[in-house]
Coordinates of C-alpha atoms in Angstrom, one line a residue:
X1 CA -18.0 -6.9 -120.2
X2 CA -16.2 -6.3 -123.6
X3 CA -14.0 -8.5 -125.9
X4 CA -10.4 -8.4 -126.6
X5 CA -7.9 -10.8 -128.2
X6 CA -5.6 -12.1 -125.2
X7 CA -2.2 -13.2 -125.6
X8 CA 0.7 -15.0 -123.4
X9 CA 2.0 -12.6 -121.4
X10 CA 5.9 -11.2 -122.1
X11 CA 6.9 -10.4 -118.3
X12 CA 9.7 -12.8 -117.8
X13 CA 9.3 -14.2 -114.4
X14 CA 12.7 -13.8 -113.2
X15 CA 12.0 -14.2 -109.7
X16 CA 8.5 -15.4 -107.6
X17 CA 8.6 -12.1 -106.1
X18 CA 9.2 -9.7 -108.9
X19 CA 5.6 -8.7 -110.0
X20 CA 4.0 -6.7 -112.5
X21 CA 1.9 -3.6 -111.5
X22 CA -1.5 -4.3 -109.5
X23 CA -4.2 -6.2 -111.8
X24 CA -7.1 -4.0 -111.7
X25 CA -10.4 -5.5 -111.0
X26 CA -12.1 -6.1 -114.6
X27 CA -14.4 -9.0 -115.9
X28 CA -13.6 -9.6 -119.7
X29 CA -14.6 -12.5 -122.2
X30 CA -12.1 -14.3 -123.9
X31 CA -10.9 -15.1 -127.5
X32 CA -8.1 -16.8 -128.5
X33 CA -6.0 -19.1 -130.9
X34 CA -6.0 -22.6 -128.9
X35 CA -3.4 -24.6 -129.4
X36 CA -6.0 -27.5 -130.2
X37 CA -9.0 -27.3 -132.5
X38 CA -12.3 -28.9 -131.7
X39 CA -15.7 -30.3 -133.4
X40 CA -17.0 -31.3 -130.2
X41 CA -20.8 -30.3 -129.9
X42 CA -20.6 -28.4 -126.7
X43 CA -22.1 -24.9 -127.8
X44 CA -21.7 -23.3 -123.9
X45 CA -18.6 -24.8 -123.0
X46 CA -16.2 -23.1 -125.2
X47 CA -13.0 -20.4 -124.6
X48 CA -14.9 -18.2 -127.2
X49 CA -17.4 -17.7 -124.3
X50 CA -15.2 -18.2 -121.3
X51 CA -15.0 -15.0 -119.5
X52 CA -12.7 -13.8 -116.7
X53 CA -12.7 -11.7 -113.4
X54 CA -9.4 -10.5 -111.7
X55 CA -8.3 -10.2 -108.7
X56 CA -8.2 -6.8 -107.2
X57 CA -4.8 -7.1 -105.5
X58 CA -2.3 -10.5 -106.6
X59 CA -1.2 -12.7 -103.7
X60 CA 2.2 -13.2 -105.5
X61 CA 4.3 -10.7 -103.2
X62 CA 3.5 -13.6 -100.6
X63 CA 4.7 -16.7 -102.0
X64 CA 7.5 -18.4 -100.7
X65 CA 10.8 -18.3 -102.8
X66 CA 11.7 -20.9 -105.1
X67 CA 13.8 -23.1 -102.9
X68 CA 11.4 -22.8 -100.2
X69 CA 8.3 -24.1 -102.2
X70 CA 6.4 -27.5 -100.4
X71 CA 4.4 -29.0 -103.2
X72 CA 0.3 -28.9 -103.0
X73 CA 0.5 -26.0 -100.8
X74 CA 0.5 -22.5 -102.3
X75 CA -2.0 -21.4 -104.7
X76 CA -2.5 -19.3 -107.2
X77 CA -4.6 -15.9 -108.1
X78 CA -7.3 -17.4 -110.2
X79 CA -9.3 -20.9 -111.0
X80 CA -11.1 -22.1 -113.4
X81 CA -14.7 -23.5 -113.4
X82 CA -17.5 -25.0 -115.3
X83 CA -21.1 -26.2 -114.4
X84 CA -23.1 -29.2 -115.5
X85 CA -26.8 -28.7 -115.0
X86 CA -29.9 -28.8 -117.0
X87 CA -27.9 -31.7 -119.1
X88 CA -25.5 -29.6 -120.2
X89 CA -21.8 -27.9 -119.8
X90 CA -22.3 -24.3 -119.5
X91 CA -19.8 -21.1 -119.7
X92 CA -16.5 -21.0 -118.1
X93 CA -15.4 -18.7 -115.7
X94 CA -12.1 -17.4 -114.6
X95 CA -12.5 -16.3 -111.5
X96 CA -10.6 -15.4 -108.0
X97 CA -9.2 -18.7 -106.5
X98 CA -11.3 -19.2 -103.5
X99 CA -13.3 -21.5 -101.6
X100 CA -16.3 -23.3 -103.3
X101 CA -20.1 -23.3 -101.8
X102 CA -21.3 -27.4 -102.2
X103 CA -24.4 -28.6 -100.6
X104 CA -24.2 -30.8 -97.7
X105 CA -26.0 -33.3 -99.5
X106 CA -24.1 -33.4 -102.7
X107 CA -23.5 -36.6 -103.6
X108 CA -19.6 -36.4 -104.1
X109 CA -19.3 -35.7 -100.3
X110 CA -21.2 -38.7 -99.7
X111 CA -20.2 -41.6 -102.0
X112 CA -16.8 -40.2 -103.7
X113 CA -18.4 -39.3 -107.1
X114 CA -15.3 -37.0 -107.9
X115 CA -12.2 -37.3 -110.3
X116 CA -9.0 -35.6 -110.8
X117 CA -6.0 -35.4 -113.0
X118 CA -2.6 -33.8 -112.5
X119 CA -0.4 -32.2 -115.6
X120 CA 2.4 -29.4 -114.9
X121 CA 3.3 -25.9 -116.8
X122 CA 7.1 -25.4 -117.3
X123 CA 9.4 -22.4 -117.5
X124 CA 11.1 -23.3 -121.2
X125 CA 14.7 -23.7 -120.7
X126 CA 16.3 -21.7 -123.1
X127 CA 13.9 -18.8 -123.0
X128 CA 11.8 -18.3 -119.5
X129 CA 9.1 -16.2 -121.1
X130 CA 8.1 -19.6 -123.0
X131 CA 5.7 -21.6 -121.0
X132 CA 5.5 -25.5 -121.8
X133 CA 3.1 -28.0 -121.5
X134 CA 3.8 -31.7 -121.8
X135 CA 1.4 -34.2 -123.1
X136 CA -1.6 -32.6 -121.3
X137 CA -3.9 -34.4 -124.3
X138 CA -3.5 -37.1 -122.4
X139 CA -4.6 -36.0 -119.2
X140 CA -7.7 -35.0 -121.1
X141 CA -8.4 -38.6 -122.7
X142 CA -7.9 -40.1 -119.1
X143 CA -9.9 -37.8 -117.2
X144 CA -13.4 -38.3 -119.7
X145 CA -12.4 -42.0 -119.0
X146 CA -12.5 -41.3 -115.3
X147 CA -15.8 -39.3 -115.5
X148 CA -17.3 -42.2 -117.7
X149 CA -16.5 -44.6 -115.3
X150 CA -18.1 -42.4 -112.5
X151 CA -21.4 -42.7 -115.2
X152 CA -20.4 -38.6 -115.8
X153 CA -20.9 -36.8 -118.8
X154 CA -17.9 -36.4 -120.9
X155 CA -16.9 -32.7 -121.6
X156 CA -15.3 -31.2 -124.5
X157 CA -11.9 -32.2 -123.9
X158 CA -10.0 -29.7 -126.3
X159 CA -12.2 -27.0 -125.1
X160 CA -11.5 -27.5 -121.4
X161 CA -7.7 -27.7 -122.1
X162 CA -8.2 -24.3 -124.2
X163 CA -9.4 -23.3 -121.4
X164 CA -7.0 -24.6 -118.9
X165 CA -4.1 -23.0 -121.6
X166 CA -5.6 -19.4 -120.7
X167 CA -5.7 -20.0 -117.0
X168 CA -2.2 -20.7 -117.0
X169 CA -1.4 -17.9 -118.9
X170 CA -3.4 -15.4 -116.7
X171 CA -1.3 -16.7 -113.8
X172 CA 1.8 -17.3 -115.6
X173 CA 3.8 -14.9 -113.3
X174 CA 3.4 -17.7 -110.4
X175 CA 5.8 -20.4 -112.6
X176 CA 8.6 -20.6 -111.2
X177 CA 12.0 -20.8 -112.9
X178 CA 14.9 -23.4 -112.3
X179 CA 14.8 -26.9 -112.6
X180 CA 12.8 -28.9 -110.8
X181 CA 10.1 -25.9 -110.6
X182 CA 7.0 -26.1 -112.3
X183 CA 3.5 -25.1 -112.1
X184 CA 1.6 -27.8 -111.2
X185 CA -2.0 -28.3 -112.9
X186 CA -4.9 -30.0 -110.6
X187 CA -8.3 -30.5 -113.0
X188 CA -10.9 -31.8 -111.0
X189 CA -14.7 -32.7 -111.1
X190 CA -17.0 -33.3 -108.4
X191 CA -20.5 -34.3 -108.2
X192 CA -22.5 -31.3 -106.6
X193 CA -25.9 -32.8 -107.1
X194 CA -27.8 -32.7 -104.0
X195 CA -29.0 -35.9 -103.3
X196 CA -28.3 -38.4 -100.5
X197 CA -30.0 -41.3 -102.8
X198 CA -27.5 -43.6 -104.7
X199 CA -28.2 -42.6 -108.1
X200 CA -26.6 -40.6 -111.5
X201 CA -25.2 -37.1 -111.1
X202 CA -27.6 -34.2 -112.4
X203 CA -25.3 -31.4 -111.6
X204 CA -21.5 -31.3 -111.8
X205 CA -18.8 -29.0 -111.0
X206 CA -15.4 -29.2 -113.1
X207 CA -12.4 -27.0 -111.8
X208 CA -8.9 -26.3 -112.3
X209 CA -6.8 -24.7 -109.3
X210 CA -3.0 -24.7 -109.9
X211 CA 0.1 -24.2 -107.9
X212 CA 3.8 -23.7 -107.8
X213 CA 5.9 -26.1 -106.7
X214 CA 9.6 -27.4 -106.5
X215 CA 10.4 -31.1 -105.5
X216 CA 7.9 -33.4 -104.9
X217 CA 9.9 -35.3 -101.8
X218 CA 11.3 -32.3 -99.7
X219 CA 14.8 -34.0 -99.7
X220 CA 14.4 -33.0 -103.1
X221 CA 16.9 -33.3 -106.0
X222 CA 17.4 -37.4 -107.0
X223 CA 17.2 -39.0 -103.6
X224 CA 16.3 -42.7 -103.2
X225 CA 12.8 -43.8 -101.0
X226 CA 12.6 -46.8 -98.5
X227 CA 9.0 -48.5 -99.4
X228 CA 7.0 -51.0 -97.3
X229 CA 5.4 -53.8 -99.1
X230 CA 1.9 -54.3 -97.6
X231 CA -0.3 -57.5 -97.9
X232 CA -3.0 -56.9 -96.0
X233 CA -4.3 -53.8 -97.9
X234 CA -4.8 -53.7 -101.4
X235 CA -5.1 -50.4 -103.9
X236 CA -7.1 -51.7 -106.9
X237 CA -8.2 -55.0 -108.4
X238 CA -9.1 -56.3 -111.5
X239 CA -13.1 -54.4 -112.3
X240 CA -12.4 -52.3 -110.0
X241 CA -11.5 -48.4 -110.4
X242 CA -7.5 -49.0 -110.4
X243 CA -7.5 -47.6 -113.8
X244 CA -8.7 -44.3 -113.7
X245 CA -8.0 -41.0 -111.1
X246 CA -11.5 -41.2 -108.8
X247 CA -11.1 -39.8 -105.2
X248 CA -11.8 -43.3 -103.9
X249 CA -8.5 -44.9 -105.1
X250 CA -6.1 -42.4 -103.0
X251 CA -8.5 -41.9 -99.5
X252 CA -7.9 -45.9 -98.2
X253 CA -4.2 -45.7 -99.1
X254 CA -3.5 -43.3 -95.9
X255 CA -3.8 -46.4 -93.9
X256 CA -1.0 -48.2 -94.9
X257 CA 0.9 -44.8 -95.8
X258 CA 1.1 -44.1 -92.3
X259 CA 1.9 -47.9 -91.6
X260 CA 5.0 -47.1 -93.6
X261 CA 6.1 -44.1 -91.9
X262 CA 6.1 -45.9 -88.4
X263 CA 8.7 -48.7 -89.9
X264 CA 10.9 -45.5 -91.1
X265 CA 9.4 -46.2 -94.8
X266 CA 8.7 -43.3 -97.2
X267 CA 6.1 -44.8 -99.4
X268 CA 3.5 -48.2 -99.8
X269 CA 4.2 -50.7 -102.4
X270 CA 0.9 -51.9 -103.2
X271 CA 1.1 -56.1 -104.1
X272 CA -2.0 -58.6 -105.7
X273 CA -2.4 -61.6 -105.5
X274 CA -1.6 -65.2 -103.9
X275 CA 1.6 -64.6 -106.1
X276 CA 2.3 -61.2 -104.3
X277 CA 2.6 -59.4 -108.1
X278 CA 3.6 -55.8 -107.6
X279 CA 1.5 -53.3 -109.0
X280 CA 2.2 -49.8 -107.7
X281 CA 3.7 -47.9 -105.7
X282 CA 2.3 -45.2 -103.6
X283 CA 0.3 -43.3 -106.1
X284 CA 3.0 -44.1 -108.8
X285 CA 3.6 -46.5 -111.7
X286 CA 6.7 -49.0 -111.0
X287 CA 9.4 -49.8 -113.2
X288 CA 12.1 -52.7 -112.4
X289 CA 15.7 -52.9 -114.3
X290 CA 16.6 -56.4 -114.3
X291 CA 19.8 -58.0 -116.1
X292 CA 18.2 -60.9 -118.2
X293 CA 21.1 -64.2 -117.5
X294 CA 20.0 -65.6 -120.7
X295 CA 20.0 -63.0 -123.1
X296 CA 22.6 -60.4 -121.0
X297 CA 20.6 -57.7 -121.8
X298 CA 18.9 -55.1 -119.7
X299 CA 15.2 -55.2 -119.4
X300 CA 12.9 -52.3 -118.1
X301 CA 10.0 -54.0 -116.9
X302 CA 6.9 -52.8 -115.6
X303 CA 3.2 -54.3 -114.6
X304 CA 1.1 -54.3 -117.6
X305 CA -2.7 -52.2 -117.9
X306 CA -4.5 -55.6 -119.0
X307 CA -5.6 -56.5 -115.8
X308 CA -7.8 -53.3 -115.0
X309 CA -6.0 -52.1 -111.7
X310 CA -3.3 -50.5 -113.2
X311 CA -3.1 -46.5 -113.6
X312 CA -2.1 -45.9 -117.3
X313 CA 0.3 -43.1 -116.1
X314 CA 1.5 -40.5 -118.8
X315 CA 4.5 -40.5 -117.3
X316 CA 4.6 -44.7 -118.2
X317 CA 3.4 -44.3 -121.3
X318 CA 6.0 -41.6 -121.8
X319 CA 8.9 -43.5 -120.5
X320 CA 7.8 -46.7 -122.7
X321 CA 7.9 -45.1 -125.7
X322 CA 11.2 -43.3 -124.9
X323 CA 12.9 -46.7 -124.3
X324 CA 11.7 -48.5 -127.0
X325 CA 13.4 -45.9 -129.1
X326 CA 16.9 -46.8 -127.2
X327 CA 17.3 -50.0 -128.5
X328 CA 20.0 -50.8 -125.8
X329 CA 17.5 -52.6 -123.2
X330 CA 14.3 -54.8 -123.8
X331 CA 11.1 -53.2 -122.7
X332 CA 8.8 -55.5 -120.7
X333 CA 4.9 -55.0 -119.7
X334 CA 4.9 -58.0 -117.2
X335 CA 4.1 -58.3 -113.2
X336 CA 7.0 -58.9 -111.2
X337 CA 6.4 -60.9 -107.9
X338 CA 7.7 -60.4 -104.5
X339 CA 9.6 -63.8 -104.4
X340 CA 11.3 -62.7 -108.0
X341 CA 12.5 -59.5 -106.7
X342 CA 13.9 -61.2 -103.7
X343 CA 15.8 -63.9 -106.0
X344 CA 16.8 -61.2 -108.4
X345 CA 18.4 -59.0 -105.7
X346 CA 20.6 -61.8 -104.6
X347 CA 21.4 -63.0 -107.5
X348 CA 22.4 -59.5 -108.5
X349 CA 20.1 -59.2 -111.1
X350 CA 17.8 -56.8 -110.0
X351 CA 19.5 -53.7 -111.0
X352 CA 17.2 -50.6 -110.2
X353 CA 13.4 -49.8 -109.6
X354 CA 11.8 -46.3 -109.3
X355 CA 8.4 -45.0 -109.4
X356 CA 7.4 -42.0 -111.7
X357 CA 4.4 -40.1 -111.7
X358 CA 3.6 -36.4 -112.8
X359 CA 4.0 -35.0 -109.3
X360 CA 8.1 -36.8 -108.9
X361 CA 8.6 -37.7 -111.9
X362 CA 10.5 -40.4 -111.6
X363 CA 12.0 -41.5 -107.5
X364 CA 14.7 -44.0 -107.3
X365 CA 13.8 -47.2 -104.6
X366 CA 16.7 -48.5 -102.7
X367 CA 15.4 -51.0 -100.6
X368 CA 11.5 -52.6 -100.0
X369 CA 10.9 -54.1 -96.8
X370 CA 8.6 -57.2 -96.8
X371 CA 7.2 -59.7 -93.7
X372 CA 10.7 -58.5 -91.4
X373 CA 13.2 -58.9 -94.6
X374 CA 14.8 -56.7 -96.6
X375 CA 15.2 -56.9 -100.7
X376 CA 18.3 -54.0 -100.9
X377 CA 18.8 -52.4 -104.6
X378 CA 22.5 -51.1 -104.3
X379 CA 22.4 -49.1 -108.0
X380 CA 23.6 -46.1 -108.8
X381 CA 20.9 -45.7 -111.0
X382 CA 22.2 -45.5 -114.4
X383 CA 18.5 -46.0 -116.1
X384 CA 16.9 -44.2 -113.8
X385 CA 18.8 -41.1 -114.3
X386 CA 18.6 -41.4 -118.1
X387 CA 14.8 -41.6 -117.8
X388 CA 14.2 -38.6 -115.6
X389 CA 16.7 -36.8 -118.0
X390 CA 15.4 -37.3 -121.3
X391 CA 11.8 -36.9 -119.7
X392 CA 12.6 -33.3 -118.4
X393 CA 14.4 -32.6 -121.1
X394 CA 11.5 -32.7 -123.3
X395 CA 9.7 -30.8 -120.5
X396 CA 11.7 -27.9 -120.1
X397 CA 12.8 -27.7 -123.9
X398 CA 16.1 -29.1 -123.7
X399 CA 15.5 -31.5 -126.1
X400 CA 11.8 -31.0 -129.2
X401 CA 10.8 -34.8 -128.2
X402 CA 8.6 -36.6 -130.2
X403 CA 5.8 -34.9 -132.2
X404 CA 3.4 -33.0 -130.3
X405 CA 4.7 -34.2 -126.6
X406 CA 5.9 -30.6 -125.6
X407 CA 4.5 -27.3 -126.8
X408 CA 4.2 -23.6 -125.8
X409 CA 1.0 -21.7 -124.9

């Protein structure tokens, strides 16, 4: 083991297939500039002692091409992990991506103590051997709140995305370039303690994998979804675990996802209430355009995070902030109900919804289909377009954003 000063790597990544020479085998321990500072007290858990094994020979040569890429499904050479034993965070590793050894009685196999989050890395625009990242603070903040509400230790959250920052960089060849291609970012914790009692988790593992990816919806490019409005099943409620990224808030949803699909739907929009409010959709935060009679204005409206069973979305926040700035439409935090949406749409006030969401950013909705009626959106989108622009704009370093949303590693 030795040290050396690692930097961002200059090989523009022209095409997934061009690849540098071999990687030799080598394990080395890290140091480097990260682009946050921290004075949290986690002495272990720290990029200063974060070391790193290769891989002997890349898998890159064997990724699909660009245009061919189906999202969550090709990985990349290495991963990052982190223990939590002995109540504390210990060193992190770089290591070869590969399967992970978990006792069969670890208690996140048995009552879904596990959380996730999901951030992307970006081919810069303007210059390809720039890699972005955009707003992954965020992602940190939610996933401790995540872990807190799975009664999990917090980690060091600038530490872990220091971390995260060097990963990306030692697989930085696997981003690919173009629009709509990203590098998508999947940290994740999962309780390994092995204990088939209910109780706290002793031991921990946190991990980042990442892959590349193109579209999220295979149609890709800006195509508009179908979604079924379900009753009968419900994603979150108020106390519950709506507001955070635990495993236990996606695993029921397959249920009435695949009730969808059979009535030629492509996603679930989740309703509460004896009001039938809309909350979500799929695993994405809802936005509505209406045309407000009174006023004549637009409005971009969205559920509010009040109530508990709301994801507070980076992609929301993102997109509130960015309209509020417009000052051509009124920004609303408010739950629409089913019978609304149904007035709205013949009245022709209901201009356009979409979903967004790290994964799609932002998905236009053209129709929802409810107890054997249909509420149609006929738009062409106008806000919707604006949003994804302005958001992957900022992204891909079209466009510097506001302070601190988009930086290079």
């Amino acid at each position: 083991m030795f040290l050396i000063k690692v930097r961002a790597p200059r090989t523009v990544f022209r095409s997934i297939h061009q690849l540098r020479s071999t990687n030799l085998p080598h394990t080395l321990r890290v140091q480097h500039a990260s682009s946050f500072s921290s004075n949290e007290s986690h002495p272990k858990f720290s990029l200063s002692n974060l070391t790193k094994t290769r891989v002997q020979t890349s898998r890159l040569p064997t990724c699909p091409p660009p245009s061919d890429l189906k999202f969550g499904v090709t990985f990349t050479d290495h991963m990052l992990t982190i223990k939590y034993k002995e109540g504390e965070w210990h060193e992190p590793h770089i290591l070869p991506y590969g399967d992970i050894s978990i006792s069969p009685a670890a208690s996140g196999l048995h009552y879904g103590l596990q959380c996730f989050e999901g951030t992307k890395a970006y081919r810069d625009a303007c210059d390809p051997e720039k890699i972005r990242m955009f707003r992954p603070d965020c992602n940190m903040e939610r996933m401790n709140d995540s872990m807190r509400r799975l009664s999990m230790p917090a980690f060091p959250s600038q530490q872990f995305l220091a971390c995260i920052e060097e990963l990306i960089r030692t697989d930085s060849d696997w981003i690919p370039p173009g629009e709509n291609n990203s590098l998508y970012i999947r940290p994740t914790a999962v309780s390994t303690h092995p204990y088939v009692g209910l109780a706290t988790s002793t031991e921990i593992l946190l991990y980042c994998i990442c892959c590349p990816v193109g579209p999220y919806y295979a149609a890709g490019g800006f195509e508009p979804v179908r979604l079924l409005a379900v009753d009968d099943m419900i994603r979150a409620w108020p106390g519950g675990t709506g507001n955070t990224k635990v495993g236990g808030n996606y695993g029921p949803t397959m249920a009435a996802q695949a009730q969808a699909v059979r009535e030629n739907c492509d996603q679930v929009l989740w309703i509460f209430g004896e009001d039938e409010a809309v909350t979500e959709v799929g695993s994405m935060n809802v936005f509505f355009v209406f045309e407000n009679k009174e006023t004549g204005r637009k409005e971009l409206v969205t559920p509010p995070l009040d109530r508990g069973d709301i994801l507070p979305g980076v992609t929301r926040r993102s997109i509130l902030d960015l309209a509020r700035s417009w000052n051509d439409i009124d920004v609303v935090e408010r739950s629409p109900t089913m019978s609304e949406l149904a007035h709205a749409s013949e009245e022709g006030c209901l201009l356009e919804a979409f979903g967004a969401g790290t994964a799609a950013v932002v998905t236009p909705i053209s129709g929802i289909n409810y107890k054997g009626r249909t509420i149609e959106i006929k738009s062409t989108w106008k806000v919707t377009r604006r949003v994804y622009k302005n958001i992957t704009d900022i992204q891909y370093g079209r466009e510097e954003g506001p302070d601190g949303w988009s930086y290079t590693i």
